[in-house]
Tab-separated table of C-alpha atoms and ligand atoms in Angstrom:
chain	number	residue	atom	x	y	z
A	169	MET	CA	-71.860	6.895	-0.495
A	170	GLU	CA	-74.803	4.550	-0.795
A	171	THR	CA	-74.373	1.174	-2.502
A	172	LEU	CA	-77.575	0.052	-4.217
A	173	HIS	CA	-78.279	-3.308	-5.830
A	174	ALA	CA	-81.981	-3.103	-6.677
A	175	ILE	CA	-83.319	-1.172	-9.668
A	176	PRO	CA	-86.456	0.179	-7.849
A	177	ARG	CA	-84.308	1.594	-5.008
A	178	LEU	CA	-82.040	3.332	-7.482
A	179	ARG	CA	-85.006	4.758	-9.375
A	180	ASP	CA	-86.522	6.094	-6.111
A	181	THR	CA	-83.218	7.761	-5.229
A	182	VAL	CA	-82.917	9.419	-8.645
A	183	ARG	CA	-86.584	10.514	-8.495
A	184	ASN	CA	-85.963	12.175	-5.103
A	185	TRP	CA	-82.898	13.941	-6.479
A	186	ARG	CA	-84.918	15.200	-9.452
A	187	GLU	CA	-87.628	16.560	-7.116
A	188	GLN	CA	-84.906	18.547	-5.350
A	189	GLY	CA	-83.656	19.986	-8.647
A	190	GLU	CA	-80.440	17.962	-8.815
A	191	SER	CA	-78.792	16.931	-12.087
A	192	VAL	CA	-77.445	13.399	-12.551
A	193	ALA	CA	-74.317	11.992	-14.213
A	194	LEU	CA	-73.626	8.310	-14.824
A	195	VAL	CA	-70.200	6.676	-15.125
A	196	PRO	CA	-70.726	3.070	-16.269
A	197	THR	CA	-67.843	0.686	-15.434
A	198	MET	CA	-67.018	-2.987	-15.045
A	199	GLY	CA	-65.049	-2.317	-11.854
A	200	ASN	CA	-61.337	-2.987	-11.152
A	201	LEU	CA	-61.135	0.787	-11.044
A	202	HIS	CA	-57.998	2.772	-11.835
A	203	ASN	CA	-57.175	6.491	-12.070
A	204	GLY	CA	-58.757	6.722	-15.518
A	205	HIS	CA	-62.122	5.853	-13.943
A	206	LEU	CA	-61.548	8.383	-11.165
A	207	VAL	CA	-60.875	11.094	-13.766
A	208	LEU	CA	-64.272	10.214	-15.310
A	209	VAL	CA	-65.805	10.640	-11.845
A	210	GLY	CA	-64.065	14.035	-11.420
A	211	GLU	CA	-65.396	15.214	-14.803
A	212	ALA	CA	-68.888	13.927	-13.900
A	213	GLN	CA	-68.780	15.967	-10.667
A	214	LYS	CA	-68.032	19.132	-12.678
A	215	LEU	CA	-71.009	18.524	-14.981
A	216	ALA	CA	-73.752	17.341	-12.590
A	217	THR	CA	-74.672	17.698	-8.928
A	218	LYS	CA	-75.115	13.939	-8.326
A	219	VAL	CA	-72.918	11.135	-9.642
A	220	VAL	CA	-73.853	7.465	-10.009
A	221	VAL	CA	-71.139	4.921	-10.829
A	222	SER	CA	-72.282	1.488	-11.966
A	223	ILE	CA	-70.188	-1.655	-11.644
A	224	PHE	CA	-71.431	-4.583	-13.689
A	225	ILE	CA	-69.286	-7.166	-15.452
A	226	ASN	CA	-71.523	-7.588	-18.444
A	227	PRO	CA	-71.558	-11.206	-19.703
A	228	MET	CA	-73.088	-10.217	-23.059
A	229	GLN	CA	-70.015	-8.259	-24.137
A	230	PHE	CA	-67.521	-11.098	-23.533
A	231	ASN	CA	-67.069	-13.209	-26.647
A	232	ASP	CA	-64.704	-15.449	-24.657
A	233	LYS	CA	-66.201	-17.254	-21.621
A	234	SER	CA	-62.860	-17.627	-19.808
A	235	ASP	CA	-62.165	-13.887	-20.240
A	236	PHE	CA	-65.480	-13.249	-18.438
A	237	ALA	CA	-64.701	-15.796	-15.698
A	238	ASP	CA	-61.199	-14.355	-15.116
A	239	TYR	CA	-62.168	-10.665	-15.224
A	240	PRO	CA	-60.923	-9.090	-11.950
A	241	ARG	CA	-63.665	-8.672	-9.349
A	242	THR	CA	-62.452	-6.074	-6.820
A	243	LEU	CA	-65.703	-4.682	-5.446
A	244	GLU	CA	-64.528	-3.739	-1.936
A	245	ASP	CA	-61.464	-1.862	-3.232
A	246	ASP	CA	-63.587	-0.154	-5.880
A	247	ARG	CA	-66.206	0.827	-3.316
A	248	GLN	CA	-63.574	2.488	-1.122
A	249	LYS	CA	-62.056	4.438	-4.027
A	250	LEU	CA	-65.467	5.760	-5.072
A	251	ASP	CA	-66.409	6.646	-1.504
A	252	VAL	CA	-63.184	8.624	-0.987
A	253	ASN	CA	-63.829	10.410	-4.304
A	254	GLY	CA	-67.259	11.655	-3.243
A	255	VAL	CA	-69.480	9.523	-5.507
A	256	ASP	CA	-73.145	9.696	-4.417
A	257	VAL	CA	-74.363	6.231	-5.378
A	258	LEU	CA	-72.618	3.023	-6.405
A	259	PHE	CA	-75.015	0.832	-8.391
A	260	VAL	CA	-74.101	-2.878	-8.382
A	261	PRO	CA	-76.962	-4.792	-10.007
A	262	GLU	CA	-77.314	-8.562	-10.069
A	263	GLN	CA	-77.135	-10.258	-13.461
A	264	ALA	CA	-80.729	-11.531	-13.070
A	265	ALA	CA	-81.944	-7.967	-12.569
A	266	LEU	CA	-80.293	-6.633	-15.712
A	267	TYR	CA	-81.093	-9.662	-17.849
A	268	PRO	CA	-84.529	-10.836	-16.706
A	269	MET	CA	-85.311	-13.981	-18.705
A	270	ALA	CA	-88.768	-14.698	-20.061
A	271	VAL	CA	-89.477	-18.059	-18.360
A	272	PRO	CA	-90.248	-20.175	-21.471
A	273	MET	CA	-87.024	-18.952	-23.093
A	274	ALA	CA	-84.803	-19.127	-20.007
A	275	HIS	CA	-82.929	-22.204	-21.274
A	276	LEU	CA	-81.596	-20.083	-24.157
A	277	GLY	CA	-79.877	-17.775	-21.666
A	278	LEU	CA	-78.562	-14.472	-23.006
A	279	ASP	CA	-79.224	-15.630	-26.581
A	280	SER	CA	-82.930	-14.986	-26.007
A	281	ALA	CA	-82.401	-11.559	-24.429
A	282	THR	CA	-83.484	-8.399	-26.239
A	283	ARG	CA	-80.495	-6.607	-27.666
A	284	VAL	CA	-79.563	-3.217	-29.072
A	285	GLU	CA	-77.280	-3.307	-32.080
A	286	VAL	CA	-75.596	-0.680	-34.246
A	287	PRO	CA	-74.846	-2.632	-37.426
A	288	GLY	CA	-71.728	-1.876	-39.445
A	289	LEU	CA	-69.852	0.184	-36.885
A	290	SER	CA	-70.059	-2.812	-34.496
A	291	ASP	CA	-68.460	-5.194	-36.992
A	292	ILE	CA	-65.200	-3.447	-37.870
A	293	LEU	CA	-61.867	-3.012	-35.993
A	294	CYS	CA	-62.398	-4.491	-32.476
A	295	GLY	CA	-65.785	-5.830	-33.610
A	296	GLU	CA	-64.134	-7.942	-36.305
A	297	PHE	CA	-61.934	-9.661	-33.714
A	298	ARG	CA	-64.543	-9.802	-30.915
A	299	PRO	CA	-67.800	-10.868	-32.596
A	300	GLY	CA	-70.846	-9.780	-30.593
A	301	HIS	CA	-68.796	-7.639	-28.202
A	302	PHE	CA	-70.253	-4.284	-29.196
A	303	THR	CA	-73.819	-5.558	-29.269
A	304	GLY	CA	-73.239	-6.518	-25.628
A	305	VAL	CA	-71.894	-3.023	-24.910
A	306	THR	CA	-74.719	-1.095	-26.585
A	307	THR	CA	-77.313	-3.386	-24.998
A	308	ILE	CA	-76.027	-2.920	-21.448
A	309	VAL	CA	-75.456	0.826	-21.855
A	310	ALA	CA	-78.999	1.235	-23.232
A	311	LYS	CA	-80.337	-0.645	-20.173
A	312	LEU	CA	-78.313	1.481	-17.718
A	313	LEU	CA	-79.389	4.719	-19.419
A	314	ASN	CA	-82.996	3.571	-19.315
A	315	ILE	CA	-82.840	2.539	-15.650
A	316	ILE	CA	-81.040	5.626	-14.348
A	317	GLN	CA	-82.100	8.232	-16.939
A	318	PRO	CA	-79.095	10.479	-16.247
A	319	ASP	CA	-78.608	13.905	-17.817
A	320	ILE	CA	-75.139	12.934	-18.933
A	321	ALA	CA	-73.053	9.766	-19.173
A	322	LEU	CA	-69.263	9.735	-19.426
A	323	PHE	CA	-66.959	7.316	-21.267
A	324	GLY	CA	-63.191	7.226	-21.826
A	325	GLU	CA	-61.799	7.994	-25.266
A	326	LYS	CA	-59.412	5.058	-24.944
A	327	ASP	CA	-62.372	2.976	-26.139
A	328	PHE	CA	-62.912	5.298	-29.097
A	329	GLN	CA	-65.008	2.852	-31.137
A	330	GLN	CA	-67.190	2.114	-28.096
A	331	LEU	CA	-67.705	5.867	-27.517
A	332	LEU	CA	-68.724	6.440	-31.136
A	333	LEU	CA	-71.131	3.469	-31.041
A	334	ILE	CA	-72.785	4.743	-27.883
A	335	MET	CA	-73.168	8.232	-29.367
A	336	ARG	CA	-74.707	6.718	-32.489
A	337	MET	CA	-77.103	4.513	-30.457
A	338	VAL	CA	-78.224	7.479	-28.311
A	339	HIS	CA	-78.811	9.558	-31.438
A	340	ASP	CA	-80.699	6.812	-33.312
A	341	LEU	CA	-82.897	5.879	-30.322
A	342	HIS	CA	-83.549	9.531	-29.338
A	343	LEU	CA	-82.334	8.859	-25.800
A	344	PRO	CA	-82.474	12.091	-23.754
A	345	VAL	CA	-78.907	11.982	-22.458
A	346	LYS	CA	-75.691	13.804	-23.347
A	347	ILE	CA	-72.720	11.496	-23.976
A	348	VAL	CA	-69.371	12.968	-22.936
A	349	GLY	CA	-66.024	11.537	-24.058
A	350	VAL	CA	-63.096	12.058	-21.669
A	351	PRO	CA	-59.468	12.038	-22.933
A	352	THR	CA	-57.435	8.903	-22.253
A	353	VAL	CA	-55.527	8.928	-18.972
A	354	ARG	CA	-51.985	7.574	-19.340
A	355	GLU	CA	-49.271	6.186	-17.098
A	356	ALA	CA	-46.023	8.218	-16.919
A	357	ASP	CA	-44.537	6.151	-19.791
A	358	GLY	CA	-47.564	6.713	-22.052
A	359	LEU	CA	-49.409	3.405	-21.574
A	360	ALA	CA	-53.169	4.043	-21.592
A	361	MET	CA	-54.718	3.137	-18.228
A	362	SER	CA	-56.867	0.022	-18.471
A	363	SER	CA	-58.264	-2.555	-16.075
A	364	ARG	CA	-56.512	-5.166	-18.201
A	365	ASN	CA	-53.025	-3.707	-17.525
A	366	THR	CA	-52.994	-5.693	-14.266
A	367	TYR	CA	-52.714	-8.870	-16.417
A	368	LEU	CA	-49.267	-7.806	-17.712
A	369	SER	CA	-46.134	-9.475	-16.295
A	370	ALA	CA	-43.338	-7.127	-15.113
A	371	ASP	CA	-41.463	-7.624	-18.387
A	372	GLU	CA	-44.594	-7.109	-20.512
A	373	ARG	CA	-45.452	-3.964	-18.561
A	374	VAL	CA	-42.063	-2.455	-19.523
A	375	ARG	CA	-42.724	-3.144	-23.228
A	376	ALA	CA	-46.433	-2.224	-23.253
A	377	ASN	CA	-45.858	1.498	-23.922
A	378	LYS	CA	-44.437	0.638	-27.370
A	379	LEU	CA	-48.040	0.624	-28.573
A	380	TYR	CA	-48.481	4.310	-27.725
A	381	GLN	CA	-44.986	5.170	-29.043
A	382	ILE	CA	-45.713	3.554	-32.412
A	383	LEU	CA	-49.118	5.280	-32.604
A	384	CYS	CA	-47.394	8.626	-31.898
A	385	HIS	CA	-44.730	7.865	-34.506
A	386	ALA	CA	-47.402	7.215	-37.162
A	387	ASN	CA	-49.204	10.380	-36.075
A	388	GLU	CA	-45.989	12.423	-36.561
A	389	GLN	CA	-45.421	10.941	-40.019
A	390	ILE	CA	-48.949	11.872	-41.087
A	391	THR	CA	-48.863	15.343	-39.492
A	392	ARG	CA	-45.475	16.124	-41.047
A	393	ASN	CA	-46.806	15.483	-44.563
A	394	SER	CA	-49.833	17.265	-45.859
A	395	HIS	CA	-52.709	14.764	-45.656
A	396	GLY	CA	-53.212	14.600	-49.408
A	397	THR	CA	-49.713	13.234	-50.005
A	398	CYS	CA	-49.690	10.625	-47.255
A	399	ASP	CA	-49.950	6.896	-48.024
A	400	PHE	CA	-52.004	5.776	-44.996
A	401	ARG	CA	-51.934	2.112	-45.973
A	402	ALA	CA	-48.110	2.128	-46.162
A	403	ILE	CA	-47.908	3.746	-42.696
A	404	GLU	CA	-50.306	1.111	-41.290
A	405	HIS	CA	-48.205	-1.665	-42.822
A	406	LYS	CA	-44.930	-0.272	-41.446
A	407	SER	CA	-46.448	0.278	-37.990
A	408	MET	CA	-47.710	-3.329	-37.852
A	409	ALA	CA	-44.157	-4.486	-38.657
A	410	LEU	CA	-42.725	-2.221	-35.915
A	411	LEU	CA	-45.199	-3.663	-33.397
A	412	ASP	CA	-44.248	-7.195	-34.447
A	413	ASN	CA	-40.546	-6.378	-33.971
A	414	GLU	CA	-41.284	-5.264	-30.410
A	415	GLY	CA	-43.056	-8.568	-29.672
A	416	LEU	CA	-46.549	-6.998	-29.702
A	417	ARG	CA	-48.848	-9.042	-31.963
A	418	PRO	CA	-51.115	-6.576	-33.774
A	419	GLU	CA	-54.732	-7.389	-34.627
A	420	TYR	CA	-55.129	-4.111	-36.496
A	421	PHE	CA	-53.468	-0.719	-36.877
A	422	SER	CA	-55.646	1.560	-38.915
A	423	VAL	CA	-55.990	5.221	-39.921
A	424	ARG	CA	-59.705	6.075	-39.906
A	425	ARG	CA	-62.084	8.963	-40.256
A	426	ALA	CA	-62.871	10.089	-36.693
A	427	SER	CA	-66.564	10.729	-37.417
A	428	ASP	CA	-67.542	7.220	-38.567
A	429	LEU	CA	-64.369	5.077	-38.554
A	430	ALA	CA	-64.451	4.608	-42.330
A	431	LEU	CA	-60.993	3.964	-43.879
A	432	ALA	CA	-59.314	7.351	-44.252
A	433	GLY	CA	-58.621	8.694	-47.703
A	434	PRO	CA	-56.508	11.678	-48.871
A	435	GLU	CA	-59.475	14.078	-48.750
A	436	ASP	CA	-60.322	13.365	-45.056
A	437	GLN	CA	-59.198	15.858	-42.394
A	438	ASP	CA	-60.408	14.662	-38.974
A	439	LEU	CA	-58.553	11.394	-38.451
A	440	VAL	CA	-57.804	8.896	-35.704
A	441	ILE	CA	-55.327	6.028	-35.645
A	442	LEU	CA	-56.612	2.986	-33.757
A	443	ALA	CA	-54.753	-0.178	-32.821
A	444	ALA	CA	-55.231	-3.433	-30.931
A	445	VAL	CA	-52.374	-5.755	-30.005
A	446	TRP	CA	-51.719	-8.836	-27.936
A	447	LEU	CA	-48.851	-8.768	-25.480
A	448	GLY	CA	-48.579	-12.275	-24.073
A	449	LYS	CA	-52.113	-13.099	-22.960
A	450	THR	CA	-53.210	-9.475	-22.633
A	451	ARG	CA	-55.118	-7.591	-25.310
A	452	LEU	CA	-54.364	-3.851	-25.366
A	453	ILE	CA	-56.127	-1.162	-27.384
A	454	ASP	CA	-55.254	2.492	-27.859
A	455	ASN	CA	-55.725	5.348	-30.303
A	456	VAL	CA	-54.459	8.842	-31.106
A	457	ARG	CA	-56.225	11.693	-32.868
A	458	ILE	CA	-54.173	13.107	-35.733
A	459	GLY	CA	-52.890	16.640	-35.437
B	519	PAF	O1	-65.953	0.361	-21.009
B	519	PAF	C1	-66.474	-0.404	-20.170
B	519	PAF	O2	-65.994	-0.539	-19.046
B	519	PAF	C2	-67.696	-1.200	-20.569
B	519	PAF	O3	-67.654	-1.561	-21.911
B	519	PAF	C3	-69.020	-0.495	-20.237
B	519	PAF	C4	-69.166	0.795	-21.029
B	519	PAF	C5	-69.079	-0.194	-18.743
B	519	PAF	C6	-70.201	-1.395	-20.591
B	519	PAF	O4	-70.174	-2.592	-19.879
């Protein structure tokens, strides 16, 4: 596996691949890789002949500076995992390469950088609690897609809102790439794999799967009733109380329409339940599709 830092080198490599008739998949990450990322890589290998993984801890998507400073940086470990898993290129750009500052505006930092925003969908659920987060995500993903110009790009369904936003951005900007969502990979006890799980203490780790259990419980309640007769708001309320009882502090627990994340009503069929909680100092998110 080659590790590339410079955008022109990466573009040359992709151009050479294209000349040889290869197809290209991109798996964007922020590193601290776990099995969920490696499943994305495995899926990418089924769908394209060359796979690029990017590792970039994107400052624009962190609404909390200390969260950015503390984010685990495990490049050597990550590099080895990707190498063993047959990735073709690891792309590790410098911040200055991805966010080139116009000199007269440099003192404004990222605030002066061009951004890509999907209004509305970026401001609800996680976006309500992490202002600016999704604008950072869509901006960096748009840059990576533009630099690499892959045929497909893969994202985990654990970040369901992020996946929907990226699909919407690609559609609205006519970007010639197929976005593929990959089902959430879980630990044996149901906890969704996440780079942030390493923040959990031993005791918190034991309790963390309550989030998935309570999501599944709500799912069963809704599936058992016919949709039309189900009081979604009452189920959300009860689930928040259950989370509280388990010592997980919920930010939101919400039954939404899967297509656009609007609040679900009795007439809606394709639904998803999404939740975000704090467990100690760790923020966990998860979701389940209904039915
Ligand atoms: O899901 C992530 O790891 C990040 O949000 C992404 C998509 C790599 C953008 O920085």
